[in-house]
PDB file of C-alpha atoms and ligand atoms in Angstrom:
ATOM      1  CA  MET A1091     105.257  64.746 102.517  1.00 88.00           C
ATOM      2  CA  LEU A1092     108.903  65.573 101.530  1.00 93.00           C
ATOM      3  CA  VAL A1093     109.543  69.447 102.416  1.00 95.00           C
ATOM      4  CA  TYR A1094     113.034  71.113 101.989  1.00 96.00           C
ATOM      5  CA  HIS A1095     112.418  74.459 104.303  1.00 96.00           C
ATOM      6  CA  LEU A1096     114.854  77.279 103.223  1.00 97.00           C
ATOM      7  CA  PRO A1097     115.548  80.368 105.213  1.00 96.00           C
ATOM      8  CA  GLY A1098     114.000  83.296 103.381  1.00 95.00           C
ATOM      9  CA  THR A1099     111.069  84.773 101.118  1.00 94.00           C
ATOM     10  CA  PHE A1100     110.673  84.993  97.677  1.00 93.00           C
ATOM     11  CA  ASP A1101     112.182  88.131  97.643  1.00 91.00           C
ATOM     12  CA  THR A1102     115.279  87.802  99.264  1.00 94.00           C
ATOM     13  CA  ARG A1103     115.724  84.044  97.437  1.00 95.00           C
ATOM     14  CA  GLU A1104     114.329  85.375  94.130  1.00 92.00           C
ATOM     15  CA  ALA A1105     117.626  84.105  92.369  1.00 93.00           C
ATOM     16  CA  HIS A1106     117.628  80.820  93.913  1.00 96.00           C
ATOM     17  CA  LEU A1107     113.692  79.417  93.168  1.00 95.00           C
ATOM     18  CA  ASP A1108     115.063  78.417  89.507  1.00 95.00           C
ATOM     19  CA  LEU A1109     117.199  76.040  91.379  1.00 96.00           C
ATOM     20  CA  LEU A1110     114.794  74.489  93.314  1.00 96.00           C
ATOM     21  CA  TRP A1111     112.720  73.943  90.655  1.00 95.00           C
ATOM     22  CA  GLU A1112     115.629  72.372  88.154  1.00 95.00           C
ATOM     23  CA  ALA A1113     116.565  70.461  91.450  1.00 96.00           C
ATOM     24  CA  GLY A1114     112.685  68.705  90.780  1.00 95.00           C
ATOM     25  CA  ALA A1115     110.746  70.906  93.504  1.00 94.00           C
ATOM     26  CA  THR A1116     107.097  69.942  92.713  1.00 92.00           C
ATOM     27  CA  GLY A1117     105.580  73.654  94.615  1.00 91.00           C
ATOM     28  CA  LEU A1118     106.990  76.269  96.323  1.00 93.00           C
ATOM     29  CA  GLU A1119     105.354  78.345  98.561  1.00 90.00           C
ATOM     30  CA  GLU A1120     106.526  80.935 101.387  1.00 90.00           C
ATOM     31  CA  ARG A1121     105.391  81.202 105.105  1.00 88.00           C
ATOM     32  CA  ALA A1122     106.867  82.845 108.304  1.00 85.00           C
ATOM     33  CA  GLY A1123     110.029  83.598 106.632  1.00 89.00           C
ATOM     34  CA  LEU A1124     110.738  80.248 104.780  1.00 93.00           C
ATOM     35  CA  ILE A1125     110.526  78.954 101.534  1.00 95.00           C
ATOM     36  CA  ARG A1126     108.647  75.703 101.591  1.00 94.00           C
ATOM     37  CA  ALA A1127     110.172  73.560  98.388  1.00 96.00           C
ATOM     38  CA  TYR A1128     107.861  70.330  98.053  1.00 94.00           C
ATOM     39  CA  PHE A1129     109.643  66.853  96.598  1.00 95.00           C
ATOM     40  CA  ASP A1130     108.706  63.697  95.852  1.00 93.00           C
ATOM     41  CA  ASP A1131     112.205  62.459  96.729  1.00 94.00           C
ATOM     42  CA  ARG A1132     115.402  63.436  98.552  1.00 94.00           C
ATOM     43  CA  THR A1133     118.173  65.050  96.262  1.00 94.00           C
ATOM     44  CA  VAL A1134     121.313  66.718  96.145  1.00 94.00           C
ATOM     45  CA  LEU A1135     120.621  70.624  96.254  1.00 96.00           C
ATOM     46  CA  PRO A1136     123.079  73.128  94.384  1.00 96.00           C
ATOM     47  CA  ALA A1137     125.410  74.728  96.855  1.00 96.00           C
ATOM     48  CA  PRO A1138     123.517  78.327  96.910  1.00 96.00           C
ATOM     49  CA  VAL A1139     120.246  76.410  98.594  1.00 97.00           C
ATOM     50  CA  GLN A1140     122.426  73.859 100.604  1.00 96.00           C
ATOM     51  CA  ASP A1141     121.511  76.390 103.802  1.00 96.00           C
ATOM     52  CA  GLY A1142     118.108  74.428 104.491  1.00 96.00           C
ATOM     53  CA  GLU A1143     116.688  71.351 106.215  1.00 95.00           C
ATOM     54  CA  TRP A1144     114.845  68.167 105.102  1.00 96.00           C
ATOM     55  CA  ARG A1145     111.773  67.809 106.879  1.00 94.00           C
ATOM     56  CA  GLN A1146     109.033  65.027 106.823  1.00 92.00           C
ATOM     57  CA  GLU A1147     106.214  66.391 107.460  1.00 88.00           C
ATOM     58  CA  ALA A1148     102.210  64.612 107.838  1.00 80.00           C
ATOM     59  CA  ASP A1149     100.234  65.159 104.560  1.00 77.00           C
ATOM     60  CA  GLN A1150      97.717  67.744 104.824  1.00 71.00           C
ATOM     61  CA  ASP A1151      94.148  67.662 103.307  1.00 74.00           C
ATOM     62  CA  TRP A1152      94.569  71.663 102.411  1.00 72.00           C
ATOM     63  CA  LEU A1153      90.758  71.390 100.401  1.00 73.00           C
ATOM     64  CA  ALA A1154      89.753  69.874 104.008  1.00 78.00           C
ATOM     65  CA  GLU A1155      90.988  72.389 106.071  1.00 75.00           C
ATOM     66  CA  PHE A1156      89.704  75.343 103.962  1.00 77.00           C
ATOM     67  CA  LYS A1157      86.542  74.016 103.925  1.00 79.00           C
ATOM     68  CA  ALA A1158      86.691  73.314 107.974  1.00 80.00           C
ATOM     69  CA  ASN A1159      86.988  77.138 108.050  1.00 80.00           C
ATOM     70  CA  LEU A1160      84.736  78.496 106.132  1.00 85.00           C
ATOM     71  CA  ARG A1161      82.540  80.744 107.895  1.00 90.00           C
ATOM     72  CA  PRO A1162      78.741  82.098 106.844  1.00 94.00           C
ATOM     73  CA  VAL A1163      79.249  85.786 105.647  1.00 94.00           C
ATOM     74  CA  THR A1164      77.112  88.390 106.456  1.00 96.00           C
ATOM     75  CA  ALA A1165      75.970  91.052 103.890  1.00 97.00           C
ATOM     76  CA  GLY A1166      73.204  93.284 104.285  1.00 97.00           C
ATOM     77  CA  ARG A1167      70.013  90.690 104.232  1.00 97.00           C
ATOM     78  CA  VAL A1168      71.751  87.881 102.751  1.00 98.00           C
ATOM     79  CA  THR A1169      73.768  85.666 104.419  1.00 97.00           C
ATOM     80  CA  ILE A1170      76.108  83.785 102.238  1.00 96.00           C
ATOM     81  CA  VAL A1171      77.077  79.759 102.931  1.00 95.00           C
ATOM     82  CA  PRO A1172      78.424  76.750 101.742  1.00 92.00           C
ATOM     83  CA  PRO A1173      75.917  74.069 101.321  1.00 92.00           C
ATOM     84  CA  TRP A1174      76.904  72.446 104.512  1.00 91.00           C
ATOM     85  CA  LEU A1175      76.376  75.493 106.810  1.00 93.00           C
ATOM     86  CA  SER A1176      73.065  76.326 105.118  1.00 91.00           C
ATOM     87  CA  ALA A1177      71.406  75.429 108.685  1.00 92.00           C
ATOM     88  CA  GLU A1178      73.642  78.607 110.226  1.00 92.00           C
ATOM     89  CA  VAL A1179      71.907  80.848 108.253  1.00 95.00           C
ATOM     90  CA  PRO A1180      70.069  83.160 111.494  1.00 95.00           C
ATOM     91  CA  ALA A1181      66.462  83.597 111.076  1.00 95.00           C
ATOM     92  CA  GLY A1182      65.236  86.715 108.716  1.00 95.00           C
ATOM     93  CA  GLN A1183      68.146  86.443 106.620  1.00 97.00           C
ATOM     94  CA  VAL A1184      68.302  85.668 103.036  1.00 97.00           C
ATOM     95  CA  PRO A1185      70.083  82.580 102.788  1.00 97.00           C
ATOM     96  CA  LEU A1186      72.568  82.344  99.306  1.00 97.00           C
ATOM     97  CA  ILE A1187      73.864  79.325  99.083  1.00 96.00           C
ATOM     98  CA  ILE A1188      77.649  79.128  96.926  1.00 94.00           C
ATOM     99  CA  GLU A1189      79.546  75.546  96.401  1.00 86.00           C
ATOM    100  CA  PRO A1190      83.118  76.964  97.005  1.00 83.00           C
ATOM    101  CA  GLY A1191      84.789  76.269  93.626  1.00 76.00           C
ATOM    102  CA  MET A1192      86.677  77.394  90.666  1.00 70.00           C
ATOM    103  CA  ALA A1193      84.894  80.388  89.930  1.00 77.00           C
ATOM    104  CA  PHE A1194      85.391  83.798  92.330  1.00 85.00           C
ATOM    105  CA  GLY A1195      82.780  84.668  94.618  1.00 81.00           C
ATOM    106  CA  THR A1196      82.275  82.648  97.579  1.00 84.00           C
ATOM    107  CA  GLY A1197      81.169  85.818  99.501  1.00 83.00           C
ATOM    108  CA  HIS A1198      84.718  85.864 101.748  1.00 85.00           C
ATOM    109  CA  HIS A1199      86.324  88.707  99.571  1.00 92.00           C
ATOM    110  CA  ALA A1200      85.577  91.692 100.721  1.00 95.00           C
ATOM    111  CA  THR A1201      84.530  92.935  97.283  1.00 97.00           C
ATOM    112  CA  THR A1202      81.980  90.472  96.721  1.00 97.00           C
ATOM    113  CA  ARG A1203      80.650  91.023 100.265  1.00 97.00           C
ATOM    114  CA  MET A1204      80.220  95.282  99.736  1.00 98.00           C
ATOM    115  CA  ALA A1205      78.430  94.152  96.395  1.00 98.00           C
ATOM    116  CA  VAL A1206      75.893  92.028  97.806  1.00 98.00           C
ATOM    117  CA  GLU A1207      75.513  94.200 101.037  1.00 98.00           C
ATOM    118  CA  ALA A1208      74.757  97.170  98.318  1.00 98.00           C
ATOM    119  CA  LEU A1209      72.326  95.232  96.146  1.00 98.00           C
ATOM    120  CA  SER A1210      70.463  94.600  99.563  1.00 98.00           C
ATOM    121  CA  SER A1211      69.891  97.833  99.751  1.00 98.00           C
ATOM    122  CA  LEU A1212      67.899  98.746  96.855  1.00 98.00           C
ATOM    123  CA  GLU A1213      64.444  97.565  95.977  1.00 97.00           C
ATOM    124  CA  LEU A1214      64.914  94.936  93.405  1.00 98.00           C
ATOM    125  CA  HIS A1215      61.136  93.642  93.482  1.00 97.00           C
ATOM    126  CA  GLY A1216      60.054  94.280  89.533  1.00 95.00           C
ATOM    127  CA  ARG A1217      63.880  95.035  88.165  1.00 96.00           C
ATOM    128  CA  THR A1218      66.422  93.662  86.175  1.00 96.00           C
ATOM    129  CA  VAL A1219      69.539  93.331  86.828  1.00 97.00           C
ATOM    130  CA  LEU A1220      73.082  93.040  84.703  1.00 96.00           C
ATOM    131  CA  ASP A1221      76.142  91.094  86.636  1.00 97.00           C
ATOM    132  CA  VAL A1222      79.011  91.645  84.592  1.00 97.00           C
ATOM    133  CA  GLY A1223      82.088  89.368  85.878  1.00 97.00           C
ATOM    134  CA  THR A1224      79.368  87.193  87.513  1.00 97.00           C
ATOM    135  CA  GLY A1225      81.931  84.276  88.388  1.00 96.00           C
ATOM    136  CA  SER A1226      80.037  81.992  90.768  1.00 96.00           C
ATOM    137  CA  GLY A1227      76.963  83.696  89.856  1.00 97.00           C
ATOM    138  CA  VAL A1228      77.089  85.257  93.512  1.00 97.00           C
ATOM    139  CA  LEU A1229      75.550  88.724  92.813  1.00 98.00           C
ATOM    140  CA  ALA A1230      73.282  87.760  90.006  1.00 98.00           C
ATOM    141  CA  ILE A1231      71.406  84.948  92.260  1.00 98.00           C
ATOM    142  CA  ALA A1232      71.796  87.492  95.310  1.00 98.00           C
ATOM    143  CA  ALA A1233      69.173  90.223  92.969  1.00 98.00           C
ATOM    144  CA  ALA A1234      67.217  87.048  91.909  1.00 98.00           C
ATOM    145  CA  LEU A1235      66.892  85.668  95.807  1.00 98.00           C
ATOM    146  CA  LEU A1236      66.348  89.630  97.068  1.00 98.00           C
ATOM    147  CA  GLY A1237      63.419  90.000  94.614  1.00 97.00           C
ATOM    148  CA  ALA A1238      64.627  90.849  91.188  1.00 97.00           C
ATOM    149  CA  ASP A1239      62.378  89.781  88.136  1.00 95.00           C
ATOM    150  CA  ALA A1240      65.332  88.839  86.334  1.00 95.00           C
ATOM    151  CA  ALA A1241      69.159  89.091  85.888  1.00 96.00           C
ATOM    152  CA  LEU A1242      71.730  88.241  83.601  1.00 95.00           C
ATOM    153  CA  GLY A1243      75.134  87.250  84.496  1.00 96.00           C
ATOM    154  CA  VAL A1244      77.823  87.555  81.831  1.00 95.00           C
ATOM    155  CA  ASP A1245      81.579  86.566  82.281  1.00 95.00           C
ATOM    156  CA  ILE A1246      84.564  86.269  79.555  1.00 94.00           C
ATOM    157  CA  ASP A1247      85.518  82.794  81.176  1.00 94.00           C
ATOM    158  CA  PRO A1248      83.318  79.829  79.737  1.00 93.00           C
ATOM    159  CA  LEU A1249      84.260  78.031  82.757  1.00 94.00           C
ATOM    160  CA  THR A1250      82.234  79.993  85.101  1.00 95.00           C
ATOM    161  CA  VAL A1251      78.826  79.814  83.399  1.00 95.00           C
ATOM    162  CA  PRO A1252      78.262  75.931  84.567  1.00 95.00           C
ATOM    163  CA  ILE A1253      79.241  76.742  87.856  1.00 95.00           C
ATOM    164  CA  ALA A1254      76.964  79.866  88.128  1.00 96.00           C
ATOM    165  CA  ARG A1255      73.976  78.112  86.776  1.00 96.00           C
ATOM    166  CA  GLU A1256      74.492  75.018  89.064  1.00 95.00           C
ATOM    167  CA  ASN A1257      74.899  77.455  92.225  1.00 95.00           C
ATOM    168  CA  ALA A1258      71.255  79.011  90.994  1.00 97.00           C
ATOM    169  CA  GLU A1259      70.007  75.985  91.001  1.00 96.00           C
ATOM    170  CA  ILE A1260      71.595  74.773  94.440  1.00 95.00           C
ATOM    171  CA  ASN A1261      69.185  78.066  95.732  1.00 97.00           C
ATOM    172  CA  GLY A1262      65.854  76.946  93.919  1.00 97.00           C
ATOM    173  CA  VAL A1263      66.140  80.244  91.747  1.00 97.00           C
ATOM    174  CA  PRO A1264      62.995  79.779  89.468  1.00 93.00           C
ATOM    175  CA  HIS A1265      64.260  79.021  85.637  1.00 86.00           C
ATOM    176  CA  GLY A1266      64.899  82.447  83.998  1.00 90.00           C
ATOM    177  CA  ARG A1267      65.152  84.405  87.006  1.00 95.00           C
ATOM    178  CA  ALA A1268      68.880  84.098  87.316  1.00 96.00           C
ATOM    179  CA  VAL A1269      70.697  83.708  83.852  1.00 95.00           C
ATOM    180  CA  PHE A1270      74.285  83.221  82.882  1.00 95.00           C
ATOM    181  CA  GLU A1271      75.994  83.299  79.396  1.00 93.00           C
ATOM    182  CA  GLU A1272      79.893  83.715  78.381  1.00 93.00           C
ATOM    183  CA  GLY A1273      80.243  87.182  77.459  1.00 90.00           C
ATOM    184  CA  THR A1274      81.042  90.719  78.205  1.00 90.00           C
ATOM    185  CA  LEU A1275      79.532  94.195  77.616  1.00 88.00           C
ATOM    186  CA  GLY A1276      80.184  95.748  74.444  1.00 74.00           C
ATOM    187  CA  SER A1277      79.804  93.853  70.734  1.00 62.00           C
ATOM    188  CA  ASP A1278      80.416  90.687  73.051  1.00 57.00           C
ATOM    189  CA  LEU A1279      77.033  91.087  75.175  1.00 61.00           C
ATOM    190  CA  PRO A1280      75.268  87.940  73.954  1.00 59.00           C
ATOM    191  CA  GLU A1281      72.992  88.870  71.449  1.00 59.00           C
ATOM    192  CA  HIS A1282      69.962  86.652  72.265  1.00 54.00           C
ATOM    193  CA  HIS A1283      69.762  87.133  76.390  1.00 61.00           C
ATOM    194  CA  THR A1284      66.821  87.651  78.294  1.00 62.00           C
ATOM    195  CA  PRO A1285      66.455  89.744  80.373  1.00 67.00           C
ATOM    196  CA  ASP A1286      66.758  92.465  77.336  1.00 72.00           C
ATOM    197  CA  GLY A1287      68.420  95.282  77.941  1.00 78.00           C
ATOM    198  CA  PRO A1288      68.687  98.202  79.306  1.00 92.00           C
ATOM    199  CA  PHE A1289      68.559  97.001  82.586  1.00 95.00           C
ATOM    200  CA  ASP A1290      67.751  98.449  86.013  1.00 97.00           C
ATOM    201  CA  VAL A1291      70.645  97.839  87.881  1.00 98.00           C
ATOM    202  CA  LEU A1292      73.729  96.928  86.558  1.00 98.00           C
ATOM    203  CA  VAL A1293      76.492  95.754  89.028  1.00 98.00           C
ATOM    204  CA  ALA A1294      80.059  94.554  88.146  1.00 98.00           C
ATOM    205  CA  ASN A1295      83.057  93.628  90.437  1.00 98.00           C
ATOM    206  CA  LEU A1296      85.632  93.762  88.181  1.00 97.00           C
ATOM    207  CA  TYR A1297      88.811  96.183  88.299  1.00 96.00           C
ATOM    208  CA  ALA A1298      89.500 100.019  88.207  1.00 97.00           C
ATOM    209  CA  GLU A1299      90.833 100.154  84.727  1.00 97.00           C
ATOM    210  CA  LEU A1300      88.006  97.666  83.090  1.00 97.00           C
ATOM    211  CA  HIS A1301      85.426  99.841  85.129  1.00 98.00           C
ATOM    212  CA  ASP A1302      87.441 102.809  83.035  1.00 98.00           C
ATOM    213  CA  LEU A1303      87.196 101.376  79.830  1.00 96.00           C
ATOM    214  CA  LEU A1304      83.407 100.234  80.219  1.00 96.00           C
ATOM    215  CA  ALA A1305      81.983 103.263  82.127  1.00 97.00           C
ATOM    216  CA  GLY A1306      80.528 103.889  78.679  1.00 96.00           C
ATOM    217  CA  GLU A1307      78.900 100.821  77.827  1.00 95.00           C
ATOM    218  CA  TYR A1308      77.479 100.785  81.741  1.00 97.00           C
ATOM    219  CA  ALA A1309      75.797 104.426  80.765  1.00 97.00           C
ATOM    220  CA  ALA A1310      74.395 102.406  77.565  1.00 94.00           C
ATOM    221  CA  HIS A1311      73.013  99.454  79.479  1.00 94.00           C
ATOM    222  CA  LEU A1312      71.428 101.440  82.005  1.00 97.00           C
ATOM    223  CA  ILE A1313      67.928 102.762  81.984  1.00 96.00           C
ATOM    224  CA  PRO A1314      68.153 106.639  83.283  1.00 97.00           C
ATOM    225  CA  GLY A1315      68.565 106.612  86.880  1.00 97.00           C
ATOM    226  CA  GLY A1316      69.105 103.469  86.852  1.00 98.00           C
ATOM    227  CA  PRO A1317      71.686 102.237  90.288  1.00 98.00           C
ATOM    228  CA  LEU A1318      75.214 101.520  88.986  1.00 98.00           C
ATOM    229  CA  VAL A1319      77.401  99.129  91.711  1.00 98.00           C
ATOM    230  CA  LEU A1320      81.013  98.801  91.106  1.00 98.00           C
ATOM    231  CA  THR A1321      83.685  96.931  93.037  1.00 98.00           C
ATOM    232  CA  GLY A1322      86.863  95.479  92.806  1.00 97.00           C
ATOM    233  CA  ILE A1323      88.390  98.845  92.976  1.00 97.00           C
ATOM    234  CA  LEU A1324      91.511  99.486  95.291  1.00 96.00           C
ATOM    235  CA  THR A1325      91.105 102.636  97.193  1.00 97.00           C
ATOM    236  CA  SER A1326      94.172 103.882  95.166  1.00 97.00           C
ATOM    237  CA  LYS A1327      92.676 103.783  92.503  1.00 97.00           C
ATOM    238  CA  LEU A1328      89.411 105.744  92.696  1.00 98.00           C
ATOM    239  CA  PRO A1329      90.345 108.657  91.033  1.00 98.00           C
ATOM    240  CA  LEU A1330      90.068 106.676  88.036  1.00 98.00           C
ATOM    241  CA  VAL A1331      86.415 105.326  88.307  1.00 98.00           C
ATOM    242  CA  HIS A1332      85.853 109.189  89.539  1.00 98.00           C
ATOM    243  CA  ALA A1333      86.908 110.286  86.138  1.00 98.00           C
ATOM    244  CA  ALA A1334      85.262 107.739  84.381  1.00 98.00           C
ATOM    245  CA  LEU A1335      81.785 108.084  86.004  1.00 98.00           C
ATOM    246  CA  GLU A1336      82.083 112.049  85.545  1.00 98.00           C
ATOM    247  CA  ARG A1337      82.839 111.334  81.929  1.00 98.00           C
ATOM    248  CA  GLU A1338      79.931 109.247  81.624  1.00 98.00           C
ATOM    249  CA  GLY A1339      77.414 111.521  83.124  1.00 98.00           C
ATOM    250  CA  PHE A1340      76.689 109.538  86.027  1.00 98.00           C
ATOM    251  CA  THR A1341      75.615 111.267  89.240  1.00 98.00           C
ATOM    252  CA  ASP A1342      75.095 110.672  93.135  1.00 98.00           C
ATOM    253  CA  VAL A1343      78.499 108.534  93.264  1.00 98.00           C
ATOM    254  CA  HIS A1344      78.910 107.718  96.960  1.00 98.00           C
ATOM    255  CA  VAL A1345      81.945 105.335  98.226  1.00 98.00           C
ATOM    256  CA  ARG A1346      82.386 102.650 100.809  1.00 98.00           C
ATOM    257  CA  GLN A1347      85.532 101.119 101.702  1.00 97.00           C
ATOM    258  CA  ASP A1348      86.777  97.947 103.421  1.00 96.00           C
ATOM    259  CA  GLY A1349      90.313  98.263 104.091  1.00 95.00           C
ATOM    260  CA  GLU A1350      92.154  98.457 100.671  1.00 95.00           C
ATOM    261  CA  TRP A1351      88.740  97.871  98.792  1.00 96.00           C
ATOM    262  CA  ALA A1352      86.100 100.176  97.774  1.00 98.00           C
ATOM    263  CA  LEU A1353      82.926 100.110  96.476  1.00 98.00           C
ATOM    264  CA  VAL A1354      81.057 102.885  94.179  1.00 98.00           C
ATOM    265  CA  THR A1355      77.719 103.362  93.719  1.00 98.00           C
ATOM    266  CA  ALA A1356      76.186 105.803  91.342  1.00 98.00           C
ATOM    267  CA  LEU A1357      73.087 106.424  88.969  1.00 98.00           C
ATOM    268  CA  ALA A1358      72.812 106.443  85.222  1.00 97.00           C
TER     269      ALA A1358
HETATM  270  N1  SAM B2116      81.133  88.673  90.901  1.00 66.24           N
HETATM  271  C1  SAM B2116      81.689  87.624  91.298  1.00 66.24           C
HETATM  272  C2  SAM B2116      81.915  88.636  92.728  1.00 66.24           C
HETATM  273  O1  SAM B2116      81.518  89.449  93.064  1.00 66.24           O
HETATM  274  O2  SAM B2116      82.757  87.489  93.631  1.00 66.24           O
HETATM  275  C3  SAM B2116      83.124  87.482  90.616  1.00 66.24           C
HETATM  276  C4  SAM B2116      83.971  88.634  90.619  1.00 66.24           C
HETATM  277  S1  SAM B2116      85.671  88.201  89.692  1.00 66.24           S
HETATM  278  C5  SAM B2116      86.313  89.525  91.004  1.00 66.24           C
HETATM  279  C6  SAM B2116      85.759  89.043  88.844  1.00 66.24           C
HETATM  280  C7  SAM B2116      85.178  88.427  87.021  1.00 66.24           C
HETATM  281  O3  SAM B2116      85.216  89.121  86.022  1.00 66.24           O
HETATM  282  C8  SAM B2116      86.040  87.065  86.730  1.00 66.24           C
HETATM  283  O4  SAM B2116      84.955  85.609  86.661  1.00 66.24           O
HETATM  284  C9  SAM B2116      86.261  87.374  85.686  1.00 66.24           C
HETATM  285  O5  SAM B2116      86.293  85.855  84.616  1.00 66.24           O
HETATM  286  C10 SAM B2116      85.362  87.915  84.712  1.00 66.24           C
HETATM  287  N2  SAM B2116      85.975  89.249  84.284  1.00 66.24           N
HETATM  288  C11 SAM B2116      87.191  89.433  83.792  1.00 66.24           C
HETATM  289  N3  SAM B2116      87.351  90.527  82.582  1.00 66.24           N
HETATM  290  C12 SAM B2116      85.988  90.632  82.569  1.00 66.24           C
HETATM  291  C13 SAM B2116      85.059  91.454  81.000  1.00 66.24           C
HETATM  292  N4  SAM B2116      85.884  91.962  80.384  1.00 66.24           N
HETATM  293  N5  SAM B2116      84.153  90.982  81.024  1.00 66.24           N
HETATM  294  C14 SAM B2116      82.923  89.975  81.959  1.00 66.24           C
HETATM  295  N6  SAM B2116      83.721  89.250  82.975  1.00 66.24           N
HETATM  296  C15 SAM B2116      85.048  89.584  83.165  1.00 66.24           C
END
């Protein structure tokens, strides 16, 4: 693997990045005060970027490295693991197997972990759950494994649907207990879905501005008193979410934080 090491960062060398692309770089990466430009062949570079150094490096299997570094994630009563670590789930924990892939939601992001924790603190037996922005299906599957009667996961990205369905199957979720459809709230919510709304619980890992836009829909899709679990919220954006929940008449609002990320729970 041929890599050109250029001192600086994407910020300090912003004006020079195009020169690297134009010279044939196949990828650019910033690491430890260095820009790493990947090339197939050595080439003569223009003057502004000649202060770097060519290096021949051993090929790295990034995917293998990423997979080797994955660890089980404990979130309340649930432990989220990739398939090859399923034997590492401690006794008494509910195993939730997620194949790391194209869809967001391996459990390694603070927002997913906090949302699974929040679901695991609710009594879900006999209840229906709507998961908006389901990604890998992790939250809907967690709900089903925690005893929910039925969970519906929707996502505007159609690529997530087969991934979420496959994850439900890997977890042995009985047919119909975790259902995945392309869609969102409002007019786009799939019309003939099962379970039918209004739902007993609604969970959404999106972002603050979208929660603000969808807050009325959240209220419309929940039973009175139904728990709402929202995350994907940067702590700096909490006021926007608080205002939206107040506007739509939600009560009992609580916030949990993990670093820069927040999770908000409330009752419809
Ligand atoms: N639920 C998973 C989790 O907690 O890890 C994935 C969350 S990921 C941060 C957000 C997901 O929401 C993405 O899969 C994205 O495609 C989807 N999404 C974005 N906007 C949406 C919208 N308006 N309605 C439904 N899904 C949306």
